[in-house]
C-alpha cells in the first residue's frame, strides 16, 4: 500500500506531514525528494545499507566504429556528437535508453554503468526508512526515484515527493494507492495546489487535502475544495512552536497534541483508501 | 548583471525576495524560472503581451493500422512506456529506441508541447515566465527558453533578476548557468542548512558568485549562528538577516511585494540587502 505526499509548491510542509504521519501510524517512509532529501533529519533512522544508483551509458570501441553516425542521429538527447572523426559522449545528457547500441550495426557500442546517486536504507524503532540522494551536478532524478519505488514492499509506505509537478513527481506517484496534497492557505498555495490536483486527476489517483499553517477561519483553500467537492482530510494550525521544532529537526508527534492530530489524519487516510477500493 | 535568487529548498522566501527586488529596480528584466509553479506573476500581476507554445520533447506514436503487435518495442523500452502495444505518454521519454526496432515502421516520434512561454508587462517591468504542462519533462529546456525570451527584451544591458527553481536538478542548473551572482535564501533550520550546502556546491560547480541571506533568522538563532559560521568558512558573504514578520503573510495574501509595507521589518531588511547588492554592482564588484 503506497501513499504519496505531494504539494505543487515547495515549503508547504510535505516532509513535516510525511515524517510525522509515518511515525504516528508506524508506516514505512520513503524520501523521493532526491534533490533535497530531508526526511532522515527528522526520523533519524540508523542507516543499515547504502546502494549506488547508476544508469547505463554507451562506451564506444573506436576499433569497431566505422563512423556511420547512426548512433549520433538516433540520440534524441544530444548526448552523442560527431566531432573530429570520433563519436563524443556528453554523459550527463544521456538518459540511458540504449537506442544507440540498438542501431549500431558493428557491435561498437557497449554499455557501462555511471553512478548518479545513491539510496540509503535505515531502521527507526518500528519502521523502515529509505531515501534517495542525487549527486550534485547531476540533472536527472527520475532513475533514482524509479529504483526507490522498486524497493518498496507491500507494507503501508508513505512516499515524500519533490515539489512541483514535473517528471520527478510523476515517477514518484505512479502506481500509488492514494495521494495526500499538502497546501497552505495563500494565493501561491492555491495556485500550485490546482496544478497538483490536475496531475493526480490525470493519473487517476484518489486524493485528499491537508491544509498546513491554517487558521480557525475559513480560508481560500476550503472555499475551493468546497466548490470542487474535494475532501479535506486534515488541518495543521499555524503555530510558531511548529516552526521552532522543525528548525531543530524535531518531530511534532513527540508532543501529545500533535501525536493525536497525526493519528487522526492517518486514520482518515486509511478510511479514504478503503473507500476508494470499494 | 544577471542575479538569480535561489534556495535549494522551496518555501524559503525566494519569491518574496525576488518580487521585492523587482519593485526596487523596475527597469530590470524579470525572469521566473520556476516553470512548474510560477508565482512571481501572481504578485507582480500585469498584462500578458506575448505567448507561444514550447515544444520541449518528443513522444512516440504507434500507427495501429501498421502495427503487427510483435511486442519488440515494449521489449526495448527501458522506461516501461509501452504496454499492450500502446504508448503510456507520461512515461515516454521520446528516445526512439522503439522506433529503431519496429520492423514495419509503425512508430513515429512526434513533437510534444511541454509548456507555454509568456511575456507579462507588469508595473515593475517586463517579466518572462512559462507555464509547464502538468507532468511534462524537460523543465530545464523550458527554463532556458524563458531566459532566452527575456534576453530579447534586454535592450541596454539592463539588470536581470531571476526567481530560481527549488532543488538541484536540471531546472535549477538551467536557472543558474550563465548567471553572475546567486543570492541564496536560507532558512535557519536543519534542512535549510542541508539544502544550502547542496546548492552551494552546485553554484560553485558552475562558477557563479554566491551571496547569502537568512530568512526568518529569529525562529532559531542558534542555527542562524551556525549558518553564519559556515558561510564565513566558505567565504560566502551574508548580506542580511530577515526577521520573522507576520506582514509577509499579509503581503502574500494581498498580493503585494512586502517592501510596499512601510512598517514591515522584513521589508526593510530586504531593501537593505538590495541596496547592498546594487551598490556592489555599481562599483563593479559584482
XYZ file of C-alpha atoms in Angstrom:
564
model
C 0.000 0.000 0.000
C 1.598 3.243 -1.130
C 0.583 6.746 -0.095
C 2.242 9.732 -1.763
C 2.585 13.177 -0.223
C 2.944 15.989 -2.735
C 2.322 19.697 -2.872
C 2.832 21.536 -6.115
C 4.779 24.156 -4.226
C 7.887 23.800 -2.094
C 7.983 24.608 1.586
C 4.352 23.755 2.305
C 5.259 21.056 4.799
C 5.399 17.829 2.798
C 8.266 16.447 4.838
C 6.660 17.537 8.122
C 3.409 15.801 7.214
C 5.029 12.653 5.834
C 7.548 12.044 8.603
C 5.032 12.689 11.370
C 2.355 10.553 9.715
C 4.859 7.728 9.242
C 5.966 7.917 12.846
C 2.449 8.223 14.296
C 0.993 5.415 12.202
C 4.019 3.108 12.022
C 4.128 3.350 8.230
C 7.388 2.937 6.348
C 8.876 6.130 4.949
C 10.487 6.726 1.546
C 12.035 10.071 0.651
C 11.672 10.544 -3.108
C 12.679 14.207 -2.988
C 16.091 13.098 -4.171
C 17.270 16.632 -4.943
C 16.809 17.651 -1.309
C 16.054 14.613 0.831
C 15.393 15.894 4.347
C 13.159 13.285 5.950
C 16.042 11.480 7.671
C 16.859 14.630 9.622
C 13.573 14.201 11.486
C 13.210 10.416 11.629
C 16.909 9.913 12.251
C 16.983 6.205 11.361
C 20.065 4.034 11.661
C 21.336 3.522 8.112
C 21.995 -0.172 7.547
C 22.566 -0.314 3.822
C 23.634 2.042 1.030
C 23.342 1.200 -2.647
C 24.631 3.065 -5.640
C 22.237 4.102 -8.375
C 23.630 4.038 -11.872
C 22.385 4.464 -15.371
C 23.851 2.654 -18.353
C 25.777 4.936 -20.707
C 27.368 3.962 -24.009
C 31.041 3.207 -24.414
C 32.312 3.253 -27.967
C 35.031 0.923 -29.160
C 36.958 3.009 -31.744
C 38.465 -0.092 -33.326
C 34.988 -1.302 -34.283
C 33.333 2.056 -35.032
C 33.169 2.764 -38.759
C 31.874 6.294 -38.328
C 28.401 5.720 -39.770
C 26.957 8.106 -37.155
C 23.727 6.174 -36.793
C 24.099 6.419 -33.023
C 24.555 10.190 -33.177
C 21.497 10.533 -35.365
C 19.193 8.461 -33.228
C 20.147 10.073 -29.907
C 17.245 12.370 -29.019
C 19.048 13.992 -26.103
C 22.147 15.278 -27.910
C 24.281 13.072 -25.697
C 26.280 11.867 -28.696
C 28.008 14.137 -31.181
C 30.256 13.627 -34.172
C 33.499 15.508 -33.817
C 36.851 15.027 -35.472
C 36.059 11.595 -36.840
C 35.070 10.392 -33.388
C 31.819 9.884 -31.517
C 31.823 12.112 -28.486
C 29.700 11.340 -25.412
C 28.195 14.003 -23.108
C 27.390 11.585 -20.340
C 25.174 13.902 -18.281
C 22.747 14.303 -21.158
C 22.408 10.542 -21.596
C 19.091 9.057 -20.459
C 20.418 5.504 -20.681
C 17.757 4.494 -23.198
C 20.022 2.187 -25.207
C 18.831 3.414 -28.611
C 22.426 3.990 -29.777
C 23.533 0.428 -29.129
C 20.357 -0.858 -30.807
C 21.190 0.886 -34.073
C 24.920 0.226 -34.135
C 25.387 -2.491 -36.719
C 29.030 -3.142 -35.852
C 28.908 -4.001 -32.172
C 30.977 -0.936 -31.398
C 28.784 0.204 -28.511
C 28.670 -1.468 -25.154
C 27.126 -0.001 -22.046
C 28.801 0.817 -18.771
C 27.233 1.940 -15.504
C 27.626 5.536 -14.440
C 26.760 6.445 -10.866
C 24.289 9.300 -10.456
C 23.363 8.945 -6.799
C 22.651 6.505 -4.015
C 19.913 5.001 -1.877
C 20.117 4.624 1.902
C 18.023 2.112 3.787
C 17.614 2.635 7.502
C 15.657 1.474 10.511
C 13.775 3.512 13.023
C 12.373 1.705 16.105
C 9.446 0.250 14.182
C 9.642 1.489 10.617
C 11.874 1.089 7.609
C 13.080 4.333 6.075
C 14.611 4.817 2.649
C 15.916 7.836 0.854
C 17.482 8.569 -2.492
C 20.136 11.227 -2.968
C 21.050 12.703 -6.336
C 24.724 13.548 -6.770
C 25.419 17.248 -7.108
C 25.741 18.334 -10.708
C 23.535 15.502 -11.979
C 20.430 16.653 -13.823
C 18.278 13.526 -13.781
C 16.405 12.490 -10.660
C 13.941 10.036 -12.196
C 16.195 6.915 -12.338
C 16.811 7.161 -8.585
C 13.101 7.539 -7.887
C 12.360 4.506 -10.064
C 14.896 2.395 -8.164
C 13.469 3.538 -4.832
C 9.960 2.608 -5.911
C 11.111 -0.881 -6.858
C 12.383 -1.413 -3.307
C 9.006 -0.708 -1.671
C 7.265 -3.833 -0.392
C 3.636 -4.474 0.457
C 3.653 -2.740 3.830
C 1.965 0.621 4.212
C 4.503 3.124 2.959
C 4.452 6.866 2.768
C 6.276 8.483 -0.159
C 7.600 12.000 0.285
C 7.722 13.631 -3.193
C 9.663 16.553 -4.601
C 7.913 19.917 -5.027
C 6.216 20.865 -8.270
C 4.545 18.674 -10.842
C 7.393 17.637 -13.120
C 8.517 14.213 -14.287
C 10.097 13.540 -10.863
C 6.715 13.830 -9.189
C 5.085 11.716 -11.897
C 7.674 8.986 -11.261
C 7.138 9.188 -7.503
C 3.333 8.981 -7.560
C 2.984 6.467 -10.371
C 1.125 3.423 -9.077
C 0.334 4.775 -5.599
C -2.990 3.981 -3.961
C -3.652 7.427 -2.572
C -2.221 10.937 -2.712
C -2.122 13.475 0.093
C -1.841 17.021 -1.254
C -0.320 19.421 1.248
C -1.042 23.095 0.766
C -1.081 26.358 2.656
C -3.861 28.931 2.676
C -2.237 31.571 0.460
C -2.731 32.633 -3.158
C 0.551 30.871 -4.033
C -0.621 27.756 -2.248
C -3.943 27.657 -4.097
C -2.337 28.337 -7.478
C 0.091 25.450 -7.089
C -2.495 23.170 -5.473
C -4.678 23.444 -8.583
C -1.749 22.169 -10.666
C -1.179 19.258 -8.268
C -4.903 18.392 -8.406
C -4.783 18.356 -12.188
C -1.830 15.973 -12.032
C -3.423 13.425 -9.679
C -6.677 13.603 -11.608
C -4.854 12.966 -14.903
C -3.234 9.936 -13.311
C -6.496 8.715 -11.739
C -5.161 8.683 -8.206
C -7.657 9.204 -5.371
C -6.593 12.123 -3.204
C -7.329 14.383 -0.254
C -6.017 17.694 1.012
C -4.151 18.688 4.151
C -4.018 22.393 4.930
C -0.825 23.392 6.703
C -0.381 26.642 8.612
C -4.150 27.050 8.730
C -6.301 29.227 10.972
C -9.688 28.825 12.628
C -11.290 30.962 9.953
C -12.482 29.573 6.678
C -9.704 30.059 4.126
C -9.408 30.184 0.346
C -8.376 26.520 0.148
C -11.506 25.404 1.986
C -13.643 27.523 -0.305
C -12.000 25.991 -3.350
C -12.347 22.439 -2.021
C -15.994 23.002 -1.185
C -16.698 24.236 -4.689
C -14.770 21.379 -6.290
C -16.096 18.760 -3.832
C -12.645 17.715 -2.687
C -12.100 16.119 0.717
C -10.035 17.953 3.275
C -8.551 15.262 5.464
C -6.730 17.427 7.946
C -5.586 20.817 9.036
C -2.427 21.733 10.912
C -2.801 25.131 12.544
C -0.296 27.925 12.154
C 1.879 27.714 15.249
C 5.269 29.270 15.776
C 6.175 26.296 18.023
C 5.931 24.083 14.946
C 8.434 26.263 13.090
C 10.790 26.138 16.075
C 10.537 22.329 16.428
C 11.059 21.947 12.682
C 14.091 24.213 12.743
C 15.667 21.947 15.374
C 14.987 18.846 13.314
C 12.408 17.539 15.807
C 9.246 15.561 15.070
C 5.939 17.091 16.167
C 4.462 13.778 17.273
C 6.765 13.744 20.282
C 4.143 16.106 21.698
C 0.825 14.641 22.744
C -1.424 17.158 20.952
C 0.310 16.612 17.617
C 0.503 12.880 18.090
C -3.261 12.794 18.351
C -3.685 15.052 15.352
C -1.485 12.872 13.143
C -3.128 9.663 14.357
C -6.454 11.226 13.423
C -5.205 12.268 9.969
C -3.639 8.830 9.430
C -6.892 7.053 10.235
C -8.728 9.344 7.859
C -6.240 8.477 5.114
C -6.791 4.775 5.794
C -10.537 5.308 5.621
C -10.244 7.202 2.348
C -8.135 4.429 0.825
C -10.654 1.816 1.958
C -13.477 3.845 0.366
C -11.590 4.253 -2.902
C -11.225 0.472 -3.126
C -14.963 -0.181 -2.811
C 24.474 41.537 -14.314
C 22.236 38.507 -14.041
C 21.198 37.861 -10.462
C 19.405 34.641 -9.576
C 17.582 34.234 -6.275
C 17.861 30.613 -5.270
C 17.359 28.427 -2.212
C 17.845 24.722 -2.691
C 14.542 24.209 -0.980
C 11.095 25.570 -1.767
C 9.196 27.876 0.530
C 12.198 29.702 1.946
C 11.039 33.039 0.584
C 12.676 33.229 -2.859
C 9.643 34.778 -4.500
C 9.104 37.203 -1.605
C 12.667 38.439 -2.037
C 12.657 38.401 -5.850
C 9.334 40.268 -6.087
C 10.632 42.960 -3.756
C 13.844 43.295 -5.777
C 11.713 43.602 -8.902
C 9.890 46.569 -7.400
C 13.056 48.197 -6.139
C 14.544 48.104 -9.627
C 11.677 48.429 -12.051
C 13.842 48.785 -15.154
C 15.367 45.347 -14.595
C 14.138 42.394 -16.642
C 12.434 39.777 -14.521
C 12.545 36.032 -15.173
C 10.505 33.420 -13.335
C 12.479 30.181 -13.647
C 10.054 28.205 -11.502
C 8.221 26.934 -14.565
C 6.155 24.274 -12.844
C 4.875 26.543 -10.066
C 5.324 30.042 -11.377
C 4.285 32.559 -8.720
C 6.075 35.817 -9.474
C 3.305 36.982 -11.796
C 0.749 36.469 -9.022
C 2.480 39.230 -7.051
C 3.562 41.472 -9.911
C 0.350 40.942 -11.948
C 0.171 42.908 -15.205
C -0.857 42.076 -18.719
C 0.369 39.299 -20.987
C 1.782 40.815 -24.167
C 3.138 37.728 -25.898
C 2.946 33.981 -25.582
C 3.936 30.933 -27.539
C 3.819 27.195 -27.254
C 7.043 25.454 -26.436
C 7.964 22.102 -27.891
C 10.376 20.600 -25.429
C 10.165 16.893 -26.048
C 9.175 14.166 -28.426
C 6.753 11.386 -27.854
C 6.319 8.069 -29.657
C 3.106 7.309 -31.533
C 2.088 3.883 -32.807
C 0.117 3.657 -36.026
C -2.470 0.992 -35.253
C -3.043 0.246 -38.923
C 0.584 -0.679 -39.426
C 1.317 -2.336 -36.061
C 1.626 -6.124 -36.203
C 1.751 -6.398 -32.405
C 5.138 -8.143 -32.366
C 5.981 -6.559 -29.000
C 9.567 -5.696 -29.944
C 9.016 -2.056 -28.996
C 7.983 -2.808 -25.440
C 10.935 -5.201 -25.074
C 13.474 -2.444 -25.752
C 11.683 0.366 -23.922
C 13.581 0.942 -20.706
C 11.017 3.341 -19.299
C 8.094 0.941 -19.190
C 6.219 3.261 -21.528
C 4.729 0.648 -23.853
C 2.080 -1.763 -22.687
C -0.163 -3.881 -24.925
C 1.179 -2.058 -27.980
C 0.108 1.289 -26.580
C 2.238 4.250 -25.511
C 1.842 5.483 -21.935
C 2.502 9.138 -22.661
C 3.540 10.200 -19.155
C 6.305 7.603 -19.150
C 7.608 8.029 -22.699
C 10.902 9.901 -22.897
C 10.867 10.099 -26.688
C 14.177 8.231 -27.010
C 13.295 6.481 -30.304
C 14.538 3.046 -29.252
C 11.078 1.629 -30.087
C 11.123 3.267 -33.494
C 14.552 1.777 -34.193
C 13.388 -1.796 -33.666
C 9.919 -1.639 -35.228
C 10.039 -3.954 -38.253
C 7.061 -2.335 -40.003
C 7.733 1.383 -39.418
C 4.588 1.768 -37.334
C 6.212 4.140 -34.866
C 6.892 7.830 -35.359
C 8.209 10.436 -32.980
C 6.036 13.492 -32.692
C 6.702 16.890 -31.193
C 5.251 17.365 -27.757
C 4.192 20.715 -26.364
C 5.672 20.837 -22.870
C 4.690 24.361 -21.940
C 3.717 27.861 -22.869
C 6.142 30.748 -22.592
C 4.640 34.110 -21.670
C 5.845 37.702 -21.545
C 3.965 39.781 -18.983
C 4.173 43.543 -18.783
C 3.937 44.418 -15.103
C 4.100 47.623 -13.054
C 7.602 46.519 -12.191
C 8.747 45.988 -15.780
C 8.961 43.048 -18.143
C 8.530 39.531 -16.783
C 9.391 36.433 -18.777
C 7.800 33.226 -17.493
C 6.247 29.934 -18.513
C 3.569 27.523 -17.589
C 4.653 23.962 -17.932
C 2.250 21.263 -18.999
C 1.419 19.276 -15.888
C 3.683 16.253 -15.536
C 5.817 17.143 -18.553
C 9.533 16.611 -18.638
C 12.329 18.811 -19.842
C 11.725 21.636 -17.376
C 15.372 22.617 -17.827
C 14.816 23.254 -21.523
C 11.792 25.383 -20.760
C 13.792 27.452 -18.261
C 16.442 28.027 -20.921
C 13.731 29.218 -23.309
C 12.260 31.580 -20.709
C 15.700 33.087 -20.175
C 16.229 33.403 -23.922
C 12.917 35.254 -24.237
C 13.964 37.651 -21.501
C 17.141 38.472 -23.415
C 15.021 39.667 -26.353
C 13.648 42.432 -24.143
C 17.013 43.406 -22.771
C 17.931 46.434 -24.843
C 20.599 48.259 -22.831
C 22.204 45.515 -20.831
C 19.700 46.047 -18.027
C 19.957 44.101 -14.820
C 18.231 40.751 -14.853
C 16.559 39.351 -11.776
C 15.750 35.658 -11.883
C 13.482 33.843 -9.463
C 15.073 30.382 -9.338
C 13.649 26.879 -9.027
C 13.838 24.696 -5.927
C 16.122 21.662 -5.821
C 19.437 20.952 -7.549
C 18.279 19.145 -10.711
C 18.044 20.097 -14.361
C 15.735 23.115 -13.975
C 17.991 24.581 -11.295
C 21.065 24.092 -13.428
C 19.291 25.856 -16.279
C 18.395 28.700 -13.865
C 21.913 29.349 -12.625
C 24.269 28.624 -15.504
C 25.428 31.858 -17.083
C 24.273 33.995 -14.143
C 26.818 36.258 -12.496
C 25.542 36.201 -8.958
C 23.325 33.861 -6.956
C 21.646 35.146 -3.824
C 20.873 32.093 -1.704
C 17.910 32.470 0.629
C 18.468 30.221 3.648
C 16.037 29.215 6.360
C 17.646 28.671 9.784
C 16.576 25.045 10.073
C 18.385 21.707 9.915
C 17.036 21.041 6.465
C 17.720 24.635 5.431
C 21.404 24.197 6.248
C 21.493 20.855 4.468
C 19.882 22.255 1.322
C 22.141 25.290 1.431
C 25.266 23.113 1.408
C 23.986 21.209 -1.607
C 23.004 24.270 -3.633
C 26.297 25.978 -2.747
C 28.294 23.101 -4.255
C 26.192 23.367 -7.376
C 26.722 27.133 -7.619
C 30.478 26.640 -7.194
C 30.383 23.956 -9.851
C 29.088 26.469 -12.377
C 31.364 29.302 -11.300
C 28.586 31.630 -10.140
C 29.372 34.046 -7.307
C 27.339 33.105 -4.212
C 25.853 35.583 -1.737
C 23.562 34.663 1.123
C 20.745 35.981 3.258
C 18.972 34.254 6.118
C 15.188 34.437 6.177
C 13.156 34.257 9.424
C 16.516 34.225 11.187
C 14.928 34.689 14.616
C 12.960 31.421 14.617
C 16.214 29.669 15.508
C 19.091 31.986 16.356
C 21.472 29.124 17.191
C 21.009 27.734 13.714
C 21.407 31.243 12.268
C 24.796 31.456 14.010
C 25.770 28.042 12.686
C 24.859 29.094 9.154
C 26.774 32.360 9.521
C 29.845 30.429 10.675
C 29.507 28.022 7.790
C 29.270 30.956 5.361
C 32.347 32.553 6.866
C 34.344 29.351 6.423
C 33.176 29.057 2.847
C 33.826 32.782 2.171
C 30.180 33.445 1.322
C 29.118 36.923 2.346
C 25.873 37.082 4.338
C 24.186 40.264 3.138
C 21.383 40.298 5.639
C 19.175 38.576 8.144
C 15.457 38.947 7.526
C 13.370 38.759 10.709
C 10.174 36.732 11.036
C 7.401 39.205 10.257
C 3.650 38.440 10.125
C 3.290 41.190 7.494
C 4.977 38.847 4.994
C 1.977 36.501 5.189
C -0.329 39.507 4.822
C 1.657 40.709 1.793
C 1.379 37.281 0.155
C -2.368 37.280 0.710
C -2.805 40.839 -0.520
C -0.561 40.057 -3.497
C 1.879 42.880 -2.953
C 5.656 42.763 -2.509
C 6.488 43.069 1.172
C 8.647 46.176 0.648
C 5.408 48.059 -0.121
C 4.519 47.823 3.595
C 6.327 50.646 5.337
C 6.128 49.197 8.823
C 7.372 45.784 7.754
C 10.656 44.874 9.447
C 11.235 42.113 6.887
C 10.620 44.594 4.058
C 13.198 46.979 5.486
C 15.852 44.285 5.627
C 15.105 43.102 2.082
C 15.546 46.708 0.958
C 18.918 46.879 2.737
C 20.012 43.681 1.063
C 19.006 45.024 -2.343
C 20.829 48.318 -1.778
C 23.928 46.407 -0.762
C 23.817 44.310 -3.943
C 23.096 47.346 -6.132
C 25.981 49.288 -4.617
C 28.381 46.422 -5.300
C 27.037 46.181 -8.832
C 27.543 49.910 -9.469
C 31.047 49.732 -8.044
C 31.802 46.896 -10.399
C 32.430 44.401 -7.593
C 29.638 42.145 -8.820
